Structure formats: C-alpha cells, structure tokens
PDB file of C-alpha atoms in Angstrom:
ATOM      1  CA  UNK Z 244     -81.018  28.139 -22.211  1.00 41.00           C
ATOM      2  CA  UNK Z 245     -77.536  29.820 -21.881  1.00 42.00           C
ATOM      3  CA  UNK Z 246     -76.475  33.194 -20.548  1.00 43.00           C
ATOM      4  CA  UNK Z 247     -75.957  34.135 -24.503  1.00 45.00           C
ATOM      5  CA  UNK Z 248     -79.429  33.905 -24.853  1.00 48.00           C
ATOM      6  CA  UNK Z 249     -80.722  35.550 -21.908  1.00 52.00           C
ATOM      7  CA  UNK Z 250     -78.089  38.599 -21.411  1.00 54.00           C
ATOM      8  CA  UNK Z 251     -80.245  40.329 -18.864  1.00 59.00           C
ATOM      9  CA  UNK Z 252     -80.081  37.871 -16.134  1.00 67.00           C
ATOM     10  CA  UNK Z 253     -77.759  38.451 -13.650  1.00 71.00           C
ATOM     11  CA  UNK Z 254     -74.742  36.191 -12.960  1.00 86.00           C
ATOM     12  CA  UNK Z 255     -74.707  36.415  -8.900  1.00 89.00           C
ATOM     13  CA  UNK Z 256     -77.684  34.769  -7.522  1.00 91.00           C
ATOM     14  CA  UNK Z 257     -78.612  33.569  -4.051  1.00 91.00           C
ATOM     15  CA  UNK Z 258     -78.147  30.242  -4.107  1.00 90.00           C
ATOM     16  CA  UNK Z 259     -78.122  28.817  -0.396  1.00 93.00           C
ATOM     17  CA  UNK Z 260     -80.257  30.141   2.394  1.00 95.00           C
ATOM     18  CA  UNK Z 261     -78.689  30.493   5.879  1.00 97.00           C
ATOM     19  CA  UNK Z 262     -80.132  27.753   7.438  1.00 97.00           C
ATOM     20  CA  UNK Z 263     -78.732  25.275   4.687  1.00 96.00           C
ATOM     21  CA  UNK Z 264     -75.507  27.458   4.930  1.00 97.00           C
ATOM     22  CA  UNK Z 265     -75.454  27.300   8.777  1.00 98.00           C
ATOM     23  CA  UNK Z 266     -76.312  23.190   9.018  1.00 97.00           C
ATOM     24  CA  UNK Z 267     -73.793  22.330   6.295  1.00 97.00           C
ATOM     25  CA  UNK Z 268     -70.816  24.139   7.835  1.00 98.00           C
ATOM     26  CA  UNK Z 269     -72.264  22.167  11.276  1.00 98.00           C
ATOM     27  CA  UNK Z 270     -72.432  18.634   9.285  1.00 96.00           C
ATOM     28  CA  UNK Z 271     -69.214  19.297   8.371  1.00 96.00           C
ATOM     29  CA  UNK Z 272     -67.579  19.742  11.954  1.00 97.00           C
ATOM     30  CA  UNK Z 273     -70.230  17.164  13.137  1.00 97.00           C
ATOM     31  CA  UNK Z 274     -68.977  14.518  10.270  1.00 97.00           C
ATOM     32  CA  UNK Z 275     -64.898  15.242  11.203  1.00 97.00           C
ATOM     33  CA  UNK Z 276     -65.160  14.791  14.522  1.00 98.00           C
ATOM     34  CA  UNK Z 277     -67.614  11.653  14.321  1.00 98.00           C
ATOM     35  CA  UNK Z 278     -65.092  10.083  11.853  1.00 98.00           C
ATOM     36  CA  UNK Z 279     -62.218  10.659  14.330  1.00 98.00           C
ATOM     37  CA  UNK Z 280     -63.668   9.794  17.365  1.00 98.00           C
ATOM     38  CA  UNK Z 281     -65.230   6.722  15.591  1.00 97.00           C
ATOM     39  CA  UNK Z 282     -61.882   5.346  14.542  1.00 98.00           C
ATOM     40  CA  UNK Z 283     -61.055   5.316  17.869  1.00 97.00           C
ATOM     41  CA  UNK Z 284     -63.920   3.355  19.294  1.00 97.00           C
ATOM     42  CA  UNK Z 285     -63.281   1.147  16.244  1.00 97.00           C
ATOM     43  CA  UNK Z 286     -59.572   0.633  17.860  1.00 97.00           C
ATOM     44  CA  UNK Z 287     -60.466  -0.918  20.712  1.00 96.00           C
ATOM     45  CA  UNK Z 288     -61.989  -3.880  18.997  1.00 96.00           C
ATOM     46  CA  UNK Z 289     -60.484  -3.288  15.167  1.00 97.00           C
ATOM     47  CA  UNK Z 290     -62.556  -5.821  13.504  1.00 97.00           C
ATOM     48  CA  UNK Z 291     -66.239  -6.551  11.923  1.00 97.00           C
ATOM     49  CA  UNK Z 292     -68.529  -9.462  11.479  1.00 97.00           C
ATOM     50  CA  UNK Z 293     -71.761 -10.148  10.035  1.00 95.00           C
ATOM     51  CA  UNK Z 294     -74.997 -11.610  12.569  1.00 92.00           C
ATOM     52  CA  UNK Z 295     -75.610 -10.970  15.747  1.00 88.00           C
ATOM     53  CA  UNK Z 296     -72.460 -12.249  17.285  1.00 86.00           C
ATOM     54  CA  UNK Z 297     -68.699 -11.936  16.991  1.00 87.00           C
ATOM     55  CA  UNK Z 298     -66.926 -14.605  15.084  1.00 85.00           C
ATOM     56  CA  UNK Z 299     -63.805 -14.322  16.637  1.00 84.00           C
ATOM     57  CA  UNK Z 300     -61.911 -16.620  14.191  1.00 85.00           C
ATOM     58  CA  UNK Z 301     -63.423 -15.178  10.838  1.00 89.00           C
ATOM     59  CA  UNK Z 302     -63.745 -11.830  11.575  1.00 96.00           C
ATOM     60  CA  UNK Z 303     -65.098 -10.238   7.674  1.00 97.00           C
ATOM     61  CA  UNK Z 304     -62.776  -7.274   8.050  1.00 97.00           C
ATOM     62  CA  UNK Z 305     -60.097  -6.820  10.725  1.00 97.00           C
ATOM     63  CA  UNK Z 306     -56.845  -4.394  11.471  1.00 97.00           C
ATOM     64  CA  UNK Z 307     -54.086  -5.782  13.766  1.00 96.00           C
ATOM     65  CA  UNK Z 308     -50.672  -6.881  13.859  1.00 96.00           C
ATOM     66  CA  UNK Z 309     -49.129 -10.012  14.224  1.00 96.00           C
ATOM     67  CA  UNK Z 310     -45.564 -11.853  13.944  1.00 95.00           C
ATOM     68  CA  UNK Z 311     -43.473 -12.429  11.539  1.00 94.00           C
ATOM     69  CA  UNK Z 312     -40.347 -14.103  11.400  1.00 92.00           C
ATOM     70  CA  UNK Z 313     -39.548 -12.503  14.747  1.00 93.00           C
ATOM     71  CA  UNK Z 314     -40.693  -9.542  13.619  1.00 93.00           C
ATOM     72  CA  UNK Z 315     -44.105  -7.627  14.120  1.00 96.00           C
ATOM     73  CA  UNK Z 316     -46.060  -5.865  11.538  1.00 97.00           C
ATOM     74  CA  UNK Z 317     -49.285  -4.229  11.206  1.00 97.00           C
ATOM     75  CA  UNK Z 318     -51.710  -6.101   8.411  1.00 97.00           C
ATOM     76  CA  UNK Z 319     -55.299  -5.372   7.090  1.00 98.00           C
ATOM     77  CA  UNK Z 320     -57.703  -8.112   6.131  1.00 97.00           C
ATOM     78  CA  UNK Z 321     -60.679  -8.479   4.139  1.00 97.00           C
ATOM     79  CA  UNK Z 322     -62.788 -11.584   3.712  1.00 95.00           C
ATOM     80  CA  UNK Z 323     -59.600 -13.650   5.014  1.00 91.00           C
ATOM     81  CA  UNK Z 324     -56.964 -11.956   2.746  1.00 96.00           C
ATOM     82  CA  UNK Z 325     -54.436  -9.911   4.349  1.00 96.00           C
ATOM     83  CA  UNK Z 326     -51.612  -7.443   3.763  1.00 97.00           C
ATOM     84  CA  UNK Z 327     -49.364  -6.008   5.104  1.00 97.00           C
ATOM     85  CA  UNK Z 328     -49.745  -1.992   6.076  1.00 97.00           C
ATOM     86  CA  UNK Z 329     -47.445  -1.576   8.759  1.00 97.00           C
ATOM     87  CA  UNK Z 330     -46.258   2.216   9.245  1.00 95.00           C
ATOM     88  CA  UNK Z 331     -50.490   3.411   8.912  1.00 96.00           C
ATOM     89  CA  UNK Z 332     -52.850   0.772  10.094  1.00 98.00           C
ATOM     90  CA  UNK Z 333     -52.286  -2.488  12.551  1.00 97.00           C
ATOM     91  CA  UNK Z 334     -48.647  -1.142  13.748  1.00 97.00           C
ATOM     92  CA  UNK Z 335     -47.863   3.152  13.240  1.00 97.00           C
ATOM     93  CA  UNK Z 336     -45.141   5.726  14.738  1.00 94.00           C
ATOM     94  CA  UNK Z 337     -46.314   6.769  18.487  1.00 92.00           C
ATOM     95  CA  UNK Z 338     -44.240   9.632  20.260  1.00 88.00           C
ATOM     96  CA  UNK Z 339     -41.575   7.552  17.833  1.00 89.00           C
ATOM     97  CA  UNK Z 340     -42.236   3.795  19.115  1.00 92.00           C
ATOM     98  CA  UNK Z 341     -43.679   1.683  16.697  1.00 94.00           C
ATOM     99  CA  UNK Z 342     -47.352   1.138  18.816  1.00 95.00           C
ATOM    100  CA  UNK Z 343     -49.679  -1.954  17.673  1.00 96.00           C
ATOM    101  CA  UNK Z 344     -53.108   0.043  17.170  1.00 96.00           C
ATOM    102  CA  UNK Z 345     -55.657  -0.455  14.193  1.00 97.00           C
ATOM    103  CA  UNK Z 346     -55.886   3.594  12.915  1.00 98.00           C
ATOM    104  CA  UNK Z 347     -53.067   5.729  13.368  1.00 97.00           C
ATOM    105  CA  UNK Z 348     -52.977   8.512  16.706  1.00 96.00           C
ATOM    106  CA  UNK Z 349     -52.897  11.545  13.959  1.00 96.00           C
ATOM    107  CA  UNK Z 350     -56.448  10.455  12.844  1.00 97.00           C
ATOM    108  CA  UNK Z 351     -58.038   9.285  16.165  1.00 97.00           C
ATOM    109  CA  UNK Z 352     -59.870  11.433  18.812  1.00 97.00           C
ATOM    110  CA  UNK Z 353     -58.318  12.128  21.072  1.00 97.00           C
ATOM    111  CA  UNK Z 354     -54.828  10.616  19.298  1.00 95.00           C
ATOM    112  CA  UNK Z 355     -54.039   8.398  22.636  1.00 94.00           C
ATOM    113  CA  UNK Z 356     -55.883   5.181  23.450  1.00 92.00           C
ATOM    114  CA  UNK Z 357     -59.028   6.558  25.432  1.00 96.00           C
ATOM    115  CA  UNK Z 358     -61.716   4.754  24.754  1.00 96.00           C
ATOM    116  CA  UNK Z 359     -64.043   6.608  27.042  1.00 97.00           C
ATOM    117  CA  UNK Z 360     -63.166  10.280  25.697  1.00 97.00           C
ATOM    118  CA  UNK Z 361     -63.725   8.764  22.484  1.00 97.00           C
ATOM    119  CA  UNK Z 362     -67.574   7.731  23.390  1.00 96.00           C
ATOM    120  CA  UNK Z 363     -68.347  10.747  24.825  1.00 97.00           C
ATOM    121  CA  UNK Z 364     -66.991  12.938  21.690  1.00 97.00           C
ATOM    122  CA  UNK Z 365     -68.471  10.426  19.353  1.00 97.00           C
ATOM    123  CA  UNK Z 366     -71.892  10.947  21.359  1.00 95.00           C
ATOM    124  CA  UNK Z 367     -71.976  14.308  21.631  1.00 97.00           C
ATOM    125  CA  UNK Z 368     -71.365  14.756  17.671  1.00 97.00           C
ATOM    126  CA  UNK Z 369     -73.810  12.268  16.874  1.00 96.00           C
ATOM    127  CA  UNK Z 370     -76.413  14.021  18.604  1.00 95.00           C
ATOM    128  CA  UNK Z 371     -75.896  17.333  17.588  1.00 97.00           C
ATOM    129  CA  UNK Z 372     -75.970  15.797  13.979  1.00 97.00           C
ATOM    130  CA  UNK Z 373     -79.098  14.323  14.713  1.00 96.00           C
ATOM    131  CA  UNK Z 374     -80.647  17.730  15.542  1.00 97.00           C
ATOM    132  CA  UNK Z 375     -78.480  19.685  13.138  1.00 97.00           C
ATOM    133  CA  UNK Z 376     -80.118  17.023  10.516  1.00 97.00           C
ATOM    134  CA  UNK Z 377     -84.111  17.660  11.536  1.00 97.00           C
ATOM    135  CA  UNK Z 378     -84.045  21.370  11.429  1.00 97.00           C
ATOM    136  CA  UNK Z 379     -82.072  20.636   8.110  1.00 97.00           C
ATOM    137  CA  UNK Z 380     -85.138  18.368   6.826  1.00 97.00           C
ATOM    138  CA  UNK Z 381     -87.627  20.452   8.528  1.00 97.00           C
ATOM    139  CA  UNK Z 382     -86.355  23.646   6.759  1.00 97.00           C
ATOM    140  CA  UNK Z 383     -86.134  21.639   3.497  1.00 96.00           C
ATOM    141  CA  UNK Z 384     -89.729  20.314   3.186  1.00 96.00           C
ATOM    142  CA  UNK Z 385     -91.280  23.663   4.797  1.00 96.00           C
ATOM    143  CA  UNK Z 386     -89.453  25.748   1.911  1.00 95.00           C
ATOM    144  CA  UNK Z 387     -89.462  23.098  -0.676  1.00 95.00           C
ATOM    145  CA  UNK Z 388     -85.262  23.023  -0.700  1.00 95.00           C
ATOM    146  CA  UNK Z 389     -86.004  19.625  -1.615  1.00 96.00           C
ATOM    147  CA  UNK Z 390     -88.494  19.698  -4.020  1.00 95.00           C
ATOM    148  CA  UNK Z 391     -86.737  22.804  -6.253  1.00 94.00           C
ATOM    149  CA  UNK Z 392     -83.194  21.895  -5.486  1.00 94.00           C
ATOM    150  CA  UNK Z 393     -82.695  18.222  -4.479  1.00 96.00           C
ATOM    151  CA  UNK Z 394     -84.974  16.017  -6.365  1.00 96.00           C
ATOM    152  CA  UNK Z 395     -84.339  15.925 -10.518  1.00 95.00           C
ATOM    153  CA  UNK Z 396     -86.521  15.901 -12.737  1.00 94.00           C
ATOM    154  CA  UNK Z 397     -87.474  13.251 -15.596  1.00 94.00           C
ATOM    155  CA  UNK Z 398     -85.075  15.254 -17.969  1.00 94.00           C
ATOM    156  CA  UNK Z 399     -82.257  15.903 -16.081  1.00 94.00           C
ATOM    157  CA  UNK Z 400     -82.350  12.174 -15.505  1.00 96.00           C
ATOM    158  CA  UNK Z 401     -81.872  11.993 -19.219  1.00 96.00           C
ATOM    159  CA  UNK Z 402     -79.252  13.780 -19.324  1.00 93.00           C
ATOM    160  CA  UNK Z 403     -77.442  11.411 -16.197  1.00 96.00           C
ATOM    161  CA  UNK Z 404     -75.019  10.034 -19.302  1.00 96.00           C
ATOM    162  CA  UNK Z 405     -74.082  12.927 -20.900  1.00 94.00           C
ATOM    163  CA  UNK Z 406     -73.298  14.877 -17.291  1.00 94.00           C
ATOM    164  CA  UNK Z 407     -70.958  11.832 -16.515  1.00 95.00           C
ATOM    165  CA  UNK Z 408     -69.334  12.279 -19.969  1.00 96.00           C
ATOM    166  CA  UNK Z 409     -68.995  15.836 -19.079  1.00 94.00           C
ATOM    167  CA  UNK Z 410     -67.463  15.649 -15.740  1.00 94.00           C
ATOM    168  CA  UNK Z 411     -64.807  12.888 -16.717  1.00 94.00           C
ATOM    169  CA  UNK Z 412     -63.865  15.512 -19.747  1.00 93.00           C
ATOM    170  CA  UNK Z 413     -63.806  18.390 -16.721  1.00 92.00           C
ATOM    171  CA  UNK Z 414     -66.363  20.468 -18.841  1.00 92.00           C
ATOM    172  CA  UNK Z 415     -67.673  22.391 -15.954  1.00 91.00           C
ATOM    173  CA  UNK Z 416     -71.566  23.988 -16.852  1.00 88.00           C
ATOM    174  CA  UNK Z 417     -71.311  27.965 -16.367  1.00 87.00           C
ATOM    175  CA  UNK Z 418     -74.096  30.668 -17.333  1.00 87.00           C
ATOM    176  CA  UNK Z 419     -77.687  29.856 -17.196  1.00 84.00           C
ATOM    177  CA  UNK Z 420     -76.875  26.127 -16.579  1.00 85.00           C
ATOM    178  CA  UNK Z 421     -75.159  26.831 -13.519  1.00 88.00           C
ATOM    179  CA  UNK Z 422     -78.027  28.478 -11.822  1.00 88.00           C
ATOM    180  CA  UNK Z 423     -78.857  25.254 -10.224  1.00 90.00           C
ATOM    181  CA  UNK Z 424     -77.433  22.030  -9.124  1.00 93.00           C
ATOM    182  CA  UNK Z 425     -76.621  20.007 -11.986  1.00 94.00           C
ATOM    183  CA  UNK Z 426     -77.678  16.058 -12.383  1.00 96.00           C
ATOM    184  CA  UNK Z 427     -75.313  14.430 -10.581  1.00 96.00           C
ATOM    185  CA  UNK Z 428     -75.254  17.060  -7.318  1.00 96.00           C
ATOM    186  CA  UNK Z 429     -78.445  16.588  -6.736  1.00 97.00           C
ATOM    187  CA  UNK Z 430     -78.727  12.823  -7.112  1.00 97.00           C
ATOM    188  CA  UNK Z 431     -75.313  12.089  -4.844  1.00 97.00           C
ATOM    189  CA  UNK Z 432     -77.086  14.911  -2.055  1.00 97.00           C
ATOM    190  CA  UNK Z 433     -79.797  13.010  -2.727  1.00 97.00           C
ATOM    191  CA  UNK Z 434     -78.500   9.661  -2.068  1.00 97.00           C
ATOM    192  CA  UNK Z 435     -76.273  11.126   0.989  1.00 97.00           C
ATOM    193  CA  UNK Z 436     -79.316  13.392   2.867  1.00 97.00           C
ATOM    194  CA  UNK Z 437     -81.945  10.770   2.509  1.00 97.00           C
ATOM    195  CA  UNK Z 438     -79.908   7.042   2.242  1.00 97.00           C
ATOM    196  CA  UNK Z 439     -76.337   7.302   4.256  1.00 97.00           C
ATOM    197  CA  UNK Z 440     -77.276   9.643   6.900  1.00 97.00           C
ATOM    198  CA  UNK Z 441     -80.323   8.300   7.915  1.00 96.00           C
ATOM    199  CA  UNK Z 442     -78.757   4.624   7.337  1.00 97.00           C
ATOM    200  CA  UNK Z 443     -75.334   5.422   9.626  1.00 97.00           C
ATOM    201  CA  UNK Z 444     -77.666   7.110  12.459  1.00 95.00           C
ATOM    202  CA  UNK Z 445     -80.059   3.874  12.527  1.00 95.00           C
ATOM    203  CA  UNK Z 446     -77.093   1.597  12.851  1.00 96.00           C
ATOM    204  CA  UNK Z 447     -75.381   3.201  15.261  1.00 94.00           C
ATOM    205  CA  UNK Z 448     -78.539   3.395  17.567  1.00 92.00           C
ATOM    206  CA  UNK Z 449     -78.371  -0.298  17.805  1.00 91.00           C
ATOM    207  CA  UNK Z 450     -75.181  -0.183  19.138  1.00 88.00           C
ATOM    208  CA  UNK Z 451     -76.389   2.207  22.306  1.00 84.00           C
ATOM    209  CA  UNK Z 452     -78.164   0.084  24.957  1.00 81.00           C
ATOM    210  CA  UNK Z 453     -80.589   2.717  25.400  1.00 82.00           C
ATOM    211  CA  UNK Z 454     -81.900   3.183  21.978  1.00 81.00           C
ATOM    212  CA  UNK Z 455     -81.271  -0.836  21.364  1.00 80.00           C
ATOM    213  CA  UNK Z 456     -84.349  -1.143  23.703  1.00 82.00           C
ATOM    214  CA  UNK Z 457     -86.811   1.805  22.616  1.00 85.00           C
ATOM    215  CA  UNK Z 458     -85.992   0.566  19.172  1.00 86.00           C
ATOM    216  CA  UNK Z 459     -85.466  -3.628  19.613  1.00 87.00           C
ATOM    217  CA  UNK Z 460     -86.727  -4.164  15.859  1.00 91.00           C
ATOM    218  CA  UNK Z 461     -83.573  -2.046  14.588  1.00 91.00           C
ATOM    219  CA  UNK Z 462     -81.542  -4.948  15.460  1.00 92.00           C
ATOM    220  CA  UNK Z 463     -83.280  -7.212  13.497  1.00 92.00           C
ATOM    221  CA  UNK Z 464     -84.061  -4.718  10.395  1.00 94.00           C
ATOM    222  CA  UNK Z 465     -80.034  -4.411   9.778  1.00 94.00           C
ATOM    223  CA  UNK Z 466     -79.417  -7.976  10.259  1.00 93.00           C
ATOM    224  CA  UNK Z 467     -78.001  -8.381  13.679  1.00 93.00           C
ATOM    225  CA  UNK Z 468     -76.217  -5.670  16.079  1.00 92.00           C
ATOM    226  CA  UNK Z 469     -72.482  -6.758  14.596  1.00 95.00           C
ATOM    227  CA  UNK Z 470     -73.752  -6.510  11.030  1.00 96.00           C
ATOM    228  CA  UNK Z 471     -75.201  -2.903  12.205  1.00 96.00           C
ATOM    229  CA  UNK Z 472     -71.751  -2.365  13.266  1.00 96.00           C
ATOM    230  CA  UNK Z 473     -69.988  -3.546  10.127  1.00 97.00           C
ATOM    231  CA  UNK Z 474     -72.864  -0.974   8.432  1.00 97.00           C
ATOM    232  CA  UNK Z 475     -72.105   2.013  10.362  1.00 97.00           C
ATOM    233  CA  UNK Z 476     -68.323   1.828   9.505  1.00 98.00           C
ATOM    234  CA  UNK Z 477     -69.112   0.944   5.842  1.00 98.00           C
ATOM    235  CA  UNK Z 478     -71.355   4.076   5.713  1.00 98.00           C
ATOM    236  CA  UNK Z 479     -68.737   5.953   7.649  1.00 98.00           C
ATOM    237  CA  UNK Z 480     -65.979   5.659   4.694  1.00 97.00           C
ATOM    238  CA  UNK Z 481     -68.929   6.004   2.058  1.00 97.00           C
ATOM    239  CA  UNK Z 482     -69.303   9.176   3.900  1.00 97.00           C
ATOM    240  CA  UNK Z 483     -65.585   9.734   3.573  1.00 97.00           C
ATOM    241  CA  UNK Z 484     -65.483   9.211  -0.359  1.00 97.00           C
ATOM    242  CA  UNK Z 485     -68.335  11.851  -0.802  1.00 97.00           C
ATOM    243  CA  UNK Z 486     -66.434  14.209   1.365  1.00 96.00           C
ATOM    244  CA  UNK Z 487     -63.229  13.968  -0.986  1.00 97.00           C
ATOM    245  CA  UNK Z 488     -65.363  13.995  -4.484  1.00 96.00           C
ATOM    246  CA  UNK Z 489     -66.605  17.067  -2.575  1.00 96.00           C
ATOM    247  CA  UNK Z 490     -63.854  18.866  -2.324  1.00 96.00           C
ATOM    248  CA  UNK Z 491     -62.287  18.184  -5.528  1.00 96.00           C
ATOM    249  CA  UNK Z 492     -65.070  19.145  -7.209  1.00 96.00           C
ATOM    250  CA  UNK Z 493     -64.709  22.403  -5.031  1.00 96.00           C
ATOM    251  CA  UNK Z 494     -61.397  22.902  -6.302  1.00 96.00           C
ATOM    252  CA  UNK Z 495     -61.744  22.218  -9.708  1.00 95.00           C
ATOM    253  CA  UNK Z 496     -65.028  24.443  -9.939  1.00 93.00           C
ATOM    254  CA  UNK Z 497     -63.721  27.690  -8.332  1.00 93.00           C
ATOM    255  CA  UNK Z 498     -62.874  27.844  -4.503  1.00 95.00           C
ATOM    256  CA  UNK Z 499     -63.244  31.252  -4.050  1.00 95.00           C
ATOM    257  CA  UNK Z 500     -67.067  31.269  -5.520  1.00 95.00           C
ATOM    258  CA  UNK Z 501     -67.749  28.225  -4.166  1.00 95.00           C
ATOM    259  CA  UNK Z 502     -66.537  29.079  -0.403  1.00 96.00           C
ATOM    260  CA  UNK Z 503     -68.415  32.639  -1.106  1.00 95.00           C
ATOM    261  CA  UNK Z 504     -71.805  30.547  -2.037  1.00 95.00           C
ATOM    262  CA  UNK Z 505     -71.309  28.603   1.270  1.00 96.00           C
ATOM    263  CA  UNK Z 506     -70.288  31.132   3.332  1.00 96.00           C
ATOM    264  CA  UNK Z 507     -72.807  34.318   2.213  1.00 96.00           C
ATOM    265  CA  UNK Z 508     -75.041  32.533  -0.118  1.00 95.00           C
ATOM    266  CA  UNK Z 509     -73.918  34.410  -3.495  1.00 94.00           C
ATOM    267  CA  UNK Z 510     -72.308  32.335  -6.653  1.00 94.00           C
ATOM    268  CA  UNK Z 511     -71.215  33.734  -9.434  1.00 93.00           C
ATOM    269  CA  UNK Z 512     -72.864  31.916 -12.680  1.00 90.00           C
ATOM    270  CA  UNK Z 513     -69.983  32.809 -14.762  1.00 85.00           C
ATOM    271  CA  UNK Z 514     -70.084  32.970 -18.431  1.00 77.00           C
ATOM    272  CA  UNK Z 515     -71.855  30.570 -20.207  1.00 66.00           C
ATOM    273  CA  UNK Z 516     -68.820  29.443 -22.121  1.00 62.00           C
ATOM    274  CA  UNK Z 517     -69.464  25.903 -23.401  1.00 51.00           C
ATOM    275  CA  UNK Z 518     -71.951  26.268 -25.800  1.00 51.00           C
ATOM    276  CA  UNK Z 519     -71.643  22.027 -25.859  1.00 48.00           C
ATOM    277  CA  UNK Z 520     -72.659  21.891 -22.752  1.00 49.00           C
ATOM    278  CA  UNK Z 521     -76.496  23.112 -23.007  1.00 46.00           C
ATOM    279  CA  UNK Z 522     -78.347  20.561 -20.421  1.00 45.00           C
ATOM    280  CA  UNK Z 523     -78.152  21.388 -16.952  1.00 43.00           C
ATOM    281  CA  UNK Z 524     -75.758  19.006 -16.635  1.00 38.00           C
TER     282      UNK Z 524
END
C-alpha cells in the first residue's frame, strides 16, 4: 500500500524505542573501541592459523615485514601469497620513523605498542557489549522488537530479488513502504544480532583462560583455540563491512532523518514517490 492510497496516515512515526536507541548508540562505541583495541592485541602476534596450535612456518594469514634487497618493507599474506603494503600494514609512519608493526598507530588503542592497555580496553568493551547485548535481547523478545521488526516474513522473502535490484538502482522505498525495515535490513540485522555477535563473543571467550575453563567444549566447538582466534578477527572485519554498508546506506537515505530516528525515535516516511517500488522492499 503507498502513502497515495492511504493519505491520512501520518508520515512521522516512532520507529525506535529508547532502549534500542540507547544500546545501539552503546554497540556502536562498544564495536569502535573493540576494533581498535583488538588490532592492537592482534599486533603483538600479527598472524592466524587454523587447529589448536600455531604453525609458525604456515601461518594462514600473517602481517609483517621483511627484507628486501637491503631494504625493509611491510607485506600482507594470505594462504602463502604475499604483497607488499608497506606505508599501512607490516611497516607505517611512527612520530615520522618508518616502525615495523602489523596495523598502523592511527588505528590501534592506544596508538603505541602497549599490549597490556590494549587487554584491558579490549576487556572492558567486550563486557559492557556483552551486557549492553542481553538487555538488548531481553528488551527485544519481551516487546516482540524481534518478532514485528527483525524477522521477515514469507513475502518479503519474495521480494529478496527485487529489493537487491532496487538498491543497486538506488531506488530508495518512501511512504507507506518505509514504515518498516525493508527486506534486506532486517535480514543483515538479522544475520549480525543473532550470527556475528554471538559468534565473535564465543570465540573470543576461548581465548580468556577463565572462560576457556567454565566453557572447555568452546574450544573444541570452533575447531581449536587458534582457529577461534582466526574466527574472532574474521568476524571482527565482517563486523567492519556491515558498519560501512551502514553508513552509506545512512547517507544515501537521508542523514538528517536517519540520525533524528536514532537519536529521538521519529522518521519521517517521506512521500511515497516510486510508485515502482510497491513491496516493502
């Protein structure tokens, strides 16, 4: 149905209540800071394996430098093929030098080698995340946020093709199809509530001592504690590419309404101004 149709309904509606508003803008900080300080734990041993132990000479991703021809540069590898990224990742500009370290200091927490402040921040984040995330699921089943907002139905499934089509043509739904997330919103929140978040949290417990032994069969679930590892930072940039789409998507949608949905719960519908576009896709 499209705001043509149904003239009487009002274009501002509530749209997020202020617990969802309140534990997104806390993901958000949570998710920034975990990424930072994570890079820098990743520093101080800049490569990943797969099993329970580190293969030291077949490493299935690594970040470091090495010499050539007298001359050092920074290289990343994947699966035993390398090149060379000197000036961002293996070798990068500190206080001027050129400094051999995996991720660059503008991007680490805290920017200087400190492996230690790094844990803690990391830790601290990662709980608060954790309990940021359970009143977020809590609130979510109690007032079916989930059920009405999350979760699509068997026809906007249908639709999954045509909402693709849409997006890639940046034919935006407004009006009565706006009312609600479209197709692909709610299955990528889907996917990133209830598979990566839940998926990065479980594979970094493994890597804590303490939860490694409340929780011994997590080890074995995700295939080893170094193939946990290489899951956690695979998540981690997953994580990273949904938090880019994301703010496109804010920018090519409307900032203003979109920040003013987040920030006091009102968006603006708009005018339902592609008659095309009549799924609430």
């Amino acid at each position: 149905m499209t705001q043509a149709m149904n003239p009487a309904r009002p274009r501002l509606i509530k749209r997020h209540s202020a617990l969802v508003r309140v534990t997104h803008w806390i993901n958000a900080l949570c998710l920034v800071l975990l990424l930072m300080s994570g890079l820098q734990i990743f520093n101080a041993h800049p490569a990943l394996y797969v099993g329970s132990k580190s293969d030291f000479s077949d490493p299935v991703f690594a970040i470091d430098s090495r010499d050539v021809n007298g001359h050092t540069e920074g290289y990343t590898a994947l699966l035993g093929h390398s090149v060379n990224t000197s000036g961002v990742l293996g070798l990068s500009d500190v206080a001027g030098q050129p400094t051999e370290r995996a991720f660059p200091s503008w991007i680490t927490l805290p920017s200087n080698q400190d492996l230690e402040t790094g844990r803690h921040w990391h830790f601290l984040m990662a709980w608060l995340l954790v309990i940021n995330g359970v009143l977020y699921l809590a609130h979510g089943l109690y007032s079916r946020h989930f059920a009405r907002d999350i979760v699509p139905d068997r026809d906007e499934l249908a639709h999954t093709g045509q909402a693709v089509v849409d997006h890639l043509k940046l034919r935006f739904p407004h009006g009565e199809n706006a009312r609600g997330y479209n197709v692909l919103q709610k299955l990528t929140y889907f996917a990133v509530i209830f598979v990566a978040l839940p998926l990065i949290v479980l594979a970094g417990w493994t890597m804590s001592p303490g939860l490694d032994a409340v929780f011994p069969f997590l080890t074995t679930v995700l295939g080893g504690r170094q193939t946990a590892r290489t899951i956690h930072f695979v998540v981690a940039w997953g994580l990273v590419a949904f938090f880019v789409v994301h703010i496109a998507m804010v920018l090519l949608t409307g900032v203003l309404n979109n920040m003013r949905s987040m920030i006091t719960g009102w968006f603006d519908t708009g005018e339902a101004k592609d008659s095309e576009v009549t799924t609430n896709a």
